[in-house]
XYZ file of C-alpha atoms in Angstrom:
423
model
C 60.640 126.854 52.074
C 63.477 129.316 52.507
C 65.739 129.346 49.620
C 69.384 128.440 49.644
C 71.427 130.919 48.279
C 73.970 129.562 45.668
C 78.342 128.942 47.557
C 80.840 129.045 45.525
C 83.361 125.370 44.981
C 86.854 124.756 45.524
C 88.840 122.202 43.550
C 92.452 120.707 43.574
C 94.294 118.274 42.234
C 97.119 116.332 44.291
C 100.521 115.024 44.054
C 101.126 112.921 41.138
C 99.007 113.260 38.321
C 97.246 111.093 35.209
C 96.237 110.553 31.992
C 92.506 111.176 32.780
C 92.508 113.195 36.460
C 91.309 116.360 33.896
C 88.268 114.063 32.821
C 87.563 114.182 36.563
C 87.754 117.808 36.297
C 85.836 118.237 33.190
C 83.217 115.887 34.877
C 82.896 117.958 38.163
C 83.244 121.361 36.366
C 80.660 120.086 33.397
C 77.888 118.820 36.505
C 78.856 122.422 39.084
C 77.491 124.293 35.498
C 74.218 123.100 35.430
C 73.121 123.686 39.021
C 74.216 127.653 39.085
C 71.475 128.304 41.434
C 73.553 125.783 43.790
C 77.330 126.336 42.730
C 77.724 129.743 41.947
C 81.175 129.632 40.482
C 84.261 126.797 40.854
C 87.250 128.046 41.819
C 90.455 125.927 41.143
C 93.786 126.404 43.324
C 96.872 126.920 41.163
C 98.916 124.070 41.653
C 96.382 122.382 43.931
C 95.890 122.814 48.121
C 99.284 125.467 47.759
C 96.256 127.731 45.862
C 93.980 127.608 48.454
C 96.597 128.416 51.274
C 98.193 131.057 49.163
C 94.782 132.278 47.835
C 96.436 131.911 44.180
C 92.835 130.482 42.179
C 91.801 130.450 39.011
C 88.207 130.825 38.156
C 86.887 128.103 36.052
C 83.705 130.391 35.021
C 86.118 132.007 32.634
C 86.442 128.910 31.047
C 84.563 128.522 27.349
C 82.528 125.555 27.278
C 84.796 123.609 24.762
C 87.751 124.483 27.151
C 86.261 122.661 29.432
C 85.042 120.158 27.475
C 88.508 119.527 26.392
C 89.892 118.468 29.891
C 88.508 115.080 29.767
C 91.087 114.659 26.715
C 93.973 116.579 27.981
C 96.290 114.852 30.420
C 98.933 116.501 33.013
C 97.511 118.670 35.931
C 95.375 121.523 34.149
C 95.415 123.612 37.090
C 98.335 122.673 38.373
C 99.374 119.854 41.150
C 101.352 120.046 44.290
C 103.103 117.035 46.526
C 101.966 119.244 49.639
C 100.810 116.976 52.664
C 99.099 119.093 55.886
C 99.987 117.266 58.873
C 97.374 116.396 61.603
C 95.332 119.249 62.657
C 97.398 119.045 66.463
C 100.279 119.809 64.746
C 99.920 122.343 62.131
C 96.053 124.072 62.912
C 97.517 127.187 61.692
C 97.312 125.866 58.176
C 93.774 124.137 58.696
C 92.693 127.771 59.838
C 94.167 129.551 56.955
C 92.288 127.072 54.346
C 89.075 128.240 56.446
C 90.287 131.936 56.316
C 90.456 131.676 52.211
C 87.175 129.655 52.333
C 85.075 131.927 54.505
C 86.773 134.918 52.271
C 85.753 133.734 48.685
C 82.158 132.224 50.400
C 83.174 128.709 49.160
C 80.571 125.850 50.792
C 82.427 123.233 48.784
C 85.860 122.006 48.652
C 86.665 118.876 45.919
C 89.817 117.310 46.497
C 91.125 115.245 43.405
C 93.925 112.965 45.056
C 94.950 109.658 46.877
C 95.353 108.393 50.501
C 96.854 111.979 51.669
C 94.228 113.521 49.783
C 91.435 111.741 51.586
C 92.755 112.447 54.798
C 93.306 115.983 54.439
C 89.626 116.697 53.064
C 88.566 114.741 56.183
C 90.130 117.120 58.408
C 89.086 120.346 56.470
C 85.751 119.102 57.471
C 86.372 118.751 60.985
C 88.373 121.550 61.389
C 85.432 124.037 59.592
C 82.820 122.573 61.920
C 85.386 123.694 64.592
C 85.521 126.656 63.629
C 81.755 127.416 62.801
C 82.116 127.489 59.115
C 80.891 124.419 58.206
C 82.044 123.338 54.788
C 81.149 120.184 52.374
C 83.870 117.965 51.431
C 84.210 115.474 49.137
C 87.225 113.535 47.803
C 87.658 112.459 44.044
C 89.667 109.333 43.884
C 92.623 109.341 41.376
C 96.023 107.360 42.112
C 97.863 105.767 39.376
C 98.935 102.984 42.211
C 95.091 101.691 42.395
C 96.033 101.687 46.206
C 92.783 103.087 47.350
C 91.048 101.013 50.077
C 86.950 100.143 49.029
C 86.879 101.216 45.505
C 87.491 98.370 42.891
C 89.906 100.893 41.083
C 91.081 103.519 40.961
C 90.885 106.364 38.146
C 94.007 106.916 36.346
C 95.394 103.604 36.824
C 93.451 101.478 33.602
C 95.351 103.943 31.644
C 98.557 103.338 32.999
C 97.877 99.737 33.458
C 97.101 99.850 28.945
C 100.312 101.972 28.612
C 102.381 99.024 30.363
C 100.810 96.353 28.764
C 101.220 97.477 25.327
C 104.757 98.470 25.778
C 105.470 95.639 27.343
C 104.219 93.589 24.443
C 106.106 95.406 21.928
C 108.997 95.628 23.743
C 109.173 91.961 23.818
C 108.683 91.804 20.087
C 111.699 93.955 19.596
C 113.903 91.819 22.277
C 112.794 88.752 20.638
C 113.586 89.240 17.206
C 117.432 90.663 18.313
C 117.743 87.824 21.032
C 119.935 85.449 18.778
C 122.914 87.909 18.369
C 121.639 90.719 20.796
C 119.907 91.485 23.844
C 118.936 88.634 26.205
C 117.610 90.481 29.065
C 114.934 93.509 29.167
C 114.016 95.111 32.261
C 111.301 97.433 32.307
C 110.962 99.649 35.776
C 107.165 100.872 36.348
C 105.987 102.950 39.464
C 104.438 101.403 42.425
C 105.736 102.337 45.923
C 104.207 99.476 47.903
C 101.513 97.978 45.595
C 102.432 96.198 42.451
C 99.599 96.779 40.667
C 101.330 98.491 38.211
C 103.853 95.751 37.734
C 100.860 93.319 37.592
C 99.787 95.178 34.288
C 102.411 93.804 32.685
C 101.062 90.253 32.920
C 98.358 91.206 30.786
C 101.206 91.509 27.824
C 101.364 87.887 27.781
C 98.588 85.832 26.270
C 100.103 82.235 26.266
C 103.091 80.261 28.301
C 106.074 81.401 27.108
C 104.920 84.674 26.654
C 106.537 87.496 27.766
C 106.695 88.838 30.812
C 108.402 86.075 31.975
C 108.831 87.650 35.483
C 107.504 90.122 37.544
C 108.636 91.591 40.487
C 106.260 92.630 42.998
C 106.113 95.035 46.130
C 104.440 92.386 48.167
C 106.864 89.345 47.628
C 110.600 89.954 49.243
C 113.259 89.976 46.667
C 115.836 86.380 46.467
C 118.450 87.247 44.244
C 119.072 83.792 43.485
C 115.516 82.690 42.976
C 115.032 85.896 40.456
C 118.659 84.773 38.410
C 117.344 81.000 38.215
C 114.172 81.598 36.800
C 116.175 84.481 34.320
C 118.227 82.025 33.421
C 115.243 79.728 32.846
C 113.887 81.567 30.529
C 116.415 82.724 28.172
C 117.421 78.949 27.697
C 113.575 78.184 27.377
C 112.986 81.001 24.821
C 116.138 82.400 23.861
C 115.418 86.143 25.958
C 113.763 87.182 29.309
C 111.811 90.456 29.948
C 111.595 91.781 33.073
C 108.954 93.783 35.095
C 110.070 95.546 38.166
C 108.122 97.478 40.410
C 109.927 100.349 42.269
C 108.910 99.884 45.560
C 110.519 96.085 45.412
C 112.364 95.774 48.972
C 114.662 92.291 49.927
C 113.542 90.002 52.718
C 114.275 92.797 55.420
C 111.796 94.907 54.349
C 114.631 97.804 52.859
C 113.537 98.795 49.453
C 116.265 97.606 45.854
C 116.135 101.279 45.240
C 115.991 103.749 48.261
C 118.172 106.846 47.328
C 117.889 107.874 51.211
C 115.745 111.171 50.740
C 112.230 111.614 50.979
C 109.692 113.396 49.241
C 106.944 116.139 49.923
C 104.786 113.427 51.888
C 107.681 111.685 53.899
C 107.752 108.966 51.516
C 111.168 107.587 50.463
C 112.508 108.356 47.216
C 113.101 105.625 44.701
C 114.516 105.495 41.519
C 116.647 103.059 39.422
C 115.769 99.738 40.574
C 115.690 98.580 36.382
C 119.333 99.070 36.089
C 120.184 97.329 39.704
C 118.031 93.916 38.591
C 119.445 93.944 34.930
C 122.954 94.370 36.415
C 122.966 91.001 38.056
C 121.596 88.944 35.171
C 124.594 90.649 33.473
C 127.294 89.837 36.503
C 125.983 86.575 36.709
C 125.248 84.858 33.201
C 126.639 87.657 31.042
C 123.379 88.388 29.146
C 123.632 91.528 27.619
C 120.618 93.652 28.812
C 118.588 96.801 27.882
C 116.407 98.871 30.804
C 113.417 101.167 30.837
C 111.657 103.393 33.192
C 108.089 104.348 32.317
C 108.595 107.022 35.199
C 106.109 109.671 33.703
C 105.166 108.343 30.647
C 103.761 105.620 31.876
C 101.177 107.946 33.694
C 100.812 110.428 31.302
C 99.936 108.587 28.064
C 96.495 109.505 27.484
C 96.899 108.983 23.506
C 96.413 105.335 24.275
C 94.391 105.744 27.433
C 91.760 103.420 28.063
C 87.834 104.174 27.343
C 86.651 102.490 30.750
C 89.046 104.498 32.640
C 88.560 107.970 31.205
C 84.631 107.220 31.602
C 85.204 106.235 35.660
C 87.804 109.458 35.911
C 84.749 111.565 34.887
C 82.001 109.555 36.534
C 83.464 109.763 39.878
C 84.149 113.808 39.391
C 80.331 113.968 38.423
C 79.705 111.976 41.311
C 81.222 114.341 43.558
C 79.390 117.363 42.719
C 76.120 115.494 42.460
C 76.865 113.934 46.269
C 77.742 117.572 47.910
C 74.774 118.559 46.454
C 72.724 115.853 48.484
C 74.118 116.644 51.625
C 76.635 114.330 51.549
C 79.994 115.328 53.052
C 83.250 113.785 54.102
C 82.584 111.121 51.683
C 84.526 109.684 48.478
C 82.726 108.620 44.859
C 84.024 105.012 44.413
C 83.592 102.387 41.885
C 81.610 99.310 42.690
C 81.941 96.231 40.135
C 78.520 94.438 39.580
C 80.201 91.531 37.283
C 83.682 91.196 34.701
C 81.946 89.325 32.037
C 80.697 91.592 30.773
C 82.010 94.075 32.814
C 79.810 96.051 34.725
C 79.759 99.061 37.179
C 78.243 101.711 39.095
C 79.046 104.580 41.485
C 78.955 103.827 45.235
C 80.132 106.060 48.327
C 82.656 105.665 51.082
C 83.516 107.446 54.319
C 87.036 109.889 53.983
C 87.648 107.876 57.017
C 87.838 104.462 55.921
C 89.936 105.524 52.782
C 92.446 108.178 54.646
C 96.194 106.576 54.618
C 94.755 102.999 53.502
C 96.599 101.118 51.222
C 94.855 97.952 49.264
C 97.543 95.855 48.059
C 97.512 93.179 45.444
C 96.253 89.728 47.165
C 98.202 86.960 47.156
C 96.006 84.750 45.510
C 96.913 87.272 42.118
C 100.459 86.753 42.447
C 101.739 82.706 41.229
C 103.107 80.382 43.659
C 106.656 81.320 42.098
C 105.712 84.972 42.934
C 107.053 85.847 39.441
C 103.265 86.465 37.419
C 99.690 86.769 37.456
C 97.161 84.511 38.087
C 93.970 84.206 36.060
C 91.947 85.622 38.940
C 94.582 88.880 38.772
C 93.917 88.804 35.008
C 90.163 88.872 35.060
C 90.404 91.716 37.871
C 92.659 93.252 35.453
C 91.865 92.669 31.732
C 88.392 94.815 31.527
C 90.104 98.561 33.364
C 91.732 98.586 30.061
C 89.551 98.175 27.600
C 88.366 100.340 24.541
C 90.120 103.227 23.395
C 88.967 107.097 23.495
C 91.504 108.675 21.154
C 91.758 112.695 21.881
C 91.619 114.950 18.894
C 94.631 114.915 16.583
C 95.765 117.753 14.622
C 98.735 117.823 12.360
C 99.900 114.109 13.611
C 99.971 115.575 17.272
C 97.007 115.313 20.018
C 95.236 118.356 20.203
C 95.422 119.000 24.019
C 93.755 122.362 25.900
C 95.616 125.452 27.953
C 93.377 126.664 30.170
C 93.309 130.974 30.316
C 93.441 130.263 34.018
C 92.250 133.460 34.964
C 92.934 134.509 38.851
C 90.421 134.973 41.357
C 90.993 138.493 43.180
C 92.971 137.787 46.721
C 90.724 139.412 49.459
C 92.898 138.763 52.443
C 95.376 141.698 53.611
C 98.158 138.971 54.900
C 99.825 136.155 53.108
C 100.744 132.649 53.569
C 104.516 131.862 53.477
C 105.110 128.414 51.883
């Protein structure tokens, strides 16, 4: 049996990151170790698919052991994340050919891309563009979206931590609010991300445990904003409990489809930009009752908290980058890890597969039947989806009252191509 000689890997990480996307890393890097005779070294592009097209990597073999070990409790990018979308092969081959170019250069057979819908799509095309080109190359996508927008998966890594971080604060926000309500602050908005899935709003149901309870509305991507129907049932509650708290996803748009909060520019993937929808929807209980109000937006905390991240999630984040290494190794390619649920009392799961295909620019949305008739909360069915991604706690390392997080030495990889790619 002829033997295979050991390729070297490529791995990025994509647009926005989490909590736990380095416990993907540590779980891919951790599992490419002990197969050296298959993996030869991992190369990581410096601020994700920009270091492959720039040939700007660091080598991971560099790495100590507890470095490495230390991702899966270190938030933030660790090598460095880009908002960087390649367009369709037709359109833009030259960069598709330069990624081949840097891959055929450094002898990488692997290429593990850490990302969301955009992600999937582009490690689809990597692999139909190297087959193309006679340099056939195995690709596998690592799920991680904050937005728990990916199609087939039950979840997505990054997003039970996220989903615990607006819980909690929503919870203890609403103890603060409540306890001022009398003389103070009658309205608290809280603004969490979500572009056109309010899954991340939907988190903040699971603050409440009993009616009355706040939050007392949600506003969701996937029901069209009434102005009048959200200031009656504001007004509802504050006489009902004395306050209301408020949370708003970002991508909420009014019955024409236009989003609260478009600022009219767009960002690295054509998406619009939004930003300050809190302030609009606290405004209005203010114009129209009064109320004197208070807003937040989680914005990058909300993503980045992985001092209260959640043990189930930071266990998927590095199952599924396990998963990926063990897959290319089986001949899999163009295929994603995801996460299948087997029951939610207890909870229970496993690692399944799904085609880049069926996952490229999908987005799962929450169902209606998780939304209330009112289309201001969660129903029990949304709760027991969402009440076991956030369970348990894996605390990182604290030293001096402050986590102890990694730096990575991030040494570079030698460039071995004579011209250079012009961002």
């Amino acid at each position: 049996m002829k033997r295979l000689s050991a390729k070297n890997a490529f791995y990025a990480q994509s647009g926005g990151v989490t909590a736990v996307i380095n416990a993907s890393a540590c779980g891919l890097l951790e599992t490419a170790r002990k197969y050296p005779n298959r993996i030869a070294k991992v190369y990581a592009g410096r601020h994700g698919i920009i270091g492959a097209l720039t040939e700007d990597m660091i080598d991971t073999s560099k790495e100590s052991r507890a470095t490495i070990s230390g991702l899966r409790y270190t938030p933030g990018g660790a090598f460095g994340s880009a908002r960087y979308k390649l367009a369709g092969i037709d359109k833009n081959r030259a960069e598709y050919e330069r990624l081949i170019d840097v891959f055929r250069a450094h002898d990488i057979g692997y290429f593990f891309y850490n990302g969301g819908n955009d992600s999937m799509d582009t490690a689809q095309k990597v692999s139909e563009i190297g087959a193309q080109l006679g340099y056939p190359i195995t690709c596998i996508g690592v799920p991680k979206t904050v937005d728990n927008d990916l199609p087939i998966t039950d979840c997505c890594p990054g997003f039970g931590s996220a989903a615990k971080y607006i819980a909690v604060s929503t919870r203890e926000a609403a103890l603060d609010v409540q306890s001022m309500a009398r003389t103070s602050t009658k309205v608290f908005v809280l603004e969490v991300m979500g572009r056109h899935a309010g899954w991340m709003a939907a988190a903040g149901g699971l603050g409440a445990e009993k009616s009355g309870d706040a939050p007392h509305v949600i506003l969701f991507p996937e029901i069209a904003f009434d102005r009048a129907r959200f200031l009656a049932k504001v007004k509802q509650a504050v006489e009902k409990n004395g306050y209301c708290v408020v949370v708003v996803s970002e991508g909420v748009r009014d019955g024409d489809g236009k989003f609260l909060a478009e600022v009219g520019t767009k960002d690295a993937f054509g998406h619009s930009q939004l930003g300050g929808v809190g302030p609009l929807v606290a405004q209005m209980t203010q114009e129209a009752f009064g109320y004197k109000f208070h807003w937040a937006v989680a914005d990058y905390l909300q993503r980045s908290a992985r001092h209260i991240a959640s043990k189930v999630d930071v266990e998927q984040a590095y199952a599924v980058g396990k998963a990926a290494v063990e897959f290319a190794l089986k001949g899999k390619n163009a295929v994603m890890p995801v996460i299948v649920r087997k029951s939610s009392r207890p909870y229970r799961w496993t690692i399944g597969e799904a085609p880049l295909s069926a996952v490229a620019n999908q987005e799962k949305k929450v169902p209606r039947n998780y939304i209330t008739a009112d289309g201001f909360g969660i129903t029990a069915a949304c709760r027991r989806y969402l009440s076991p991604l956030i369970r348990g706690e894996e605390y990182p390392p604290y030293r001096d009252g402050l986590p102890a997080y990694v730096a990575l030495k991030g040494s570079g990889v030698p460039r071995r191509l004579k011209n250079k790619f012009v961002l």
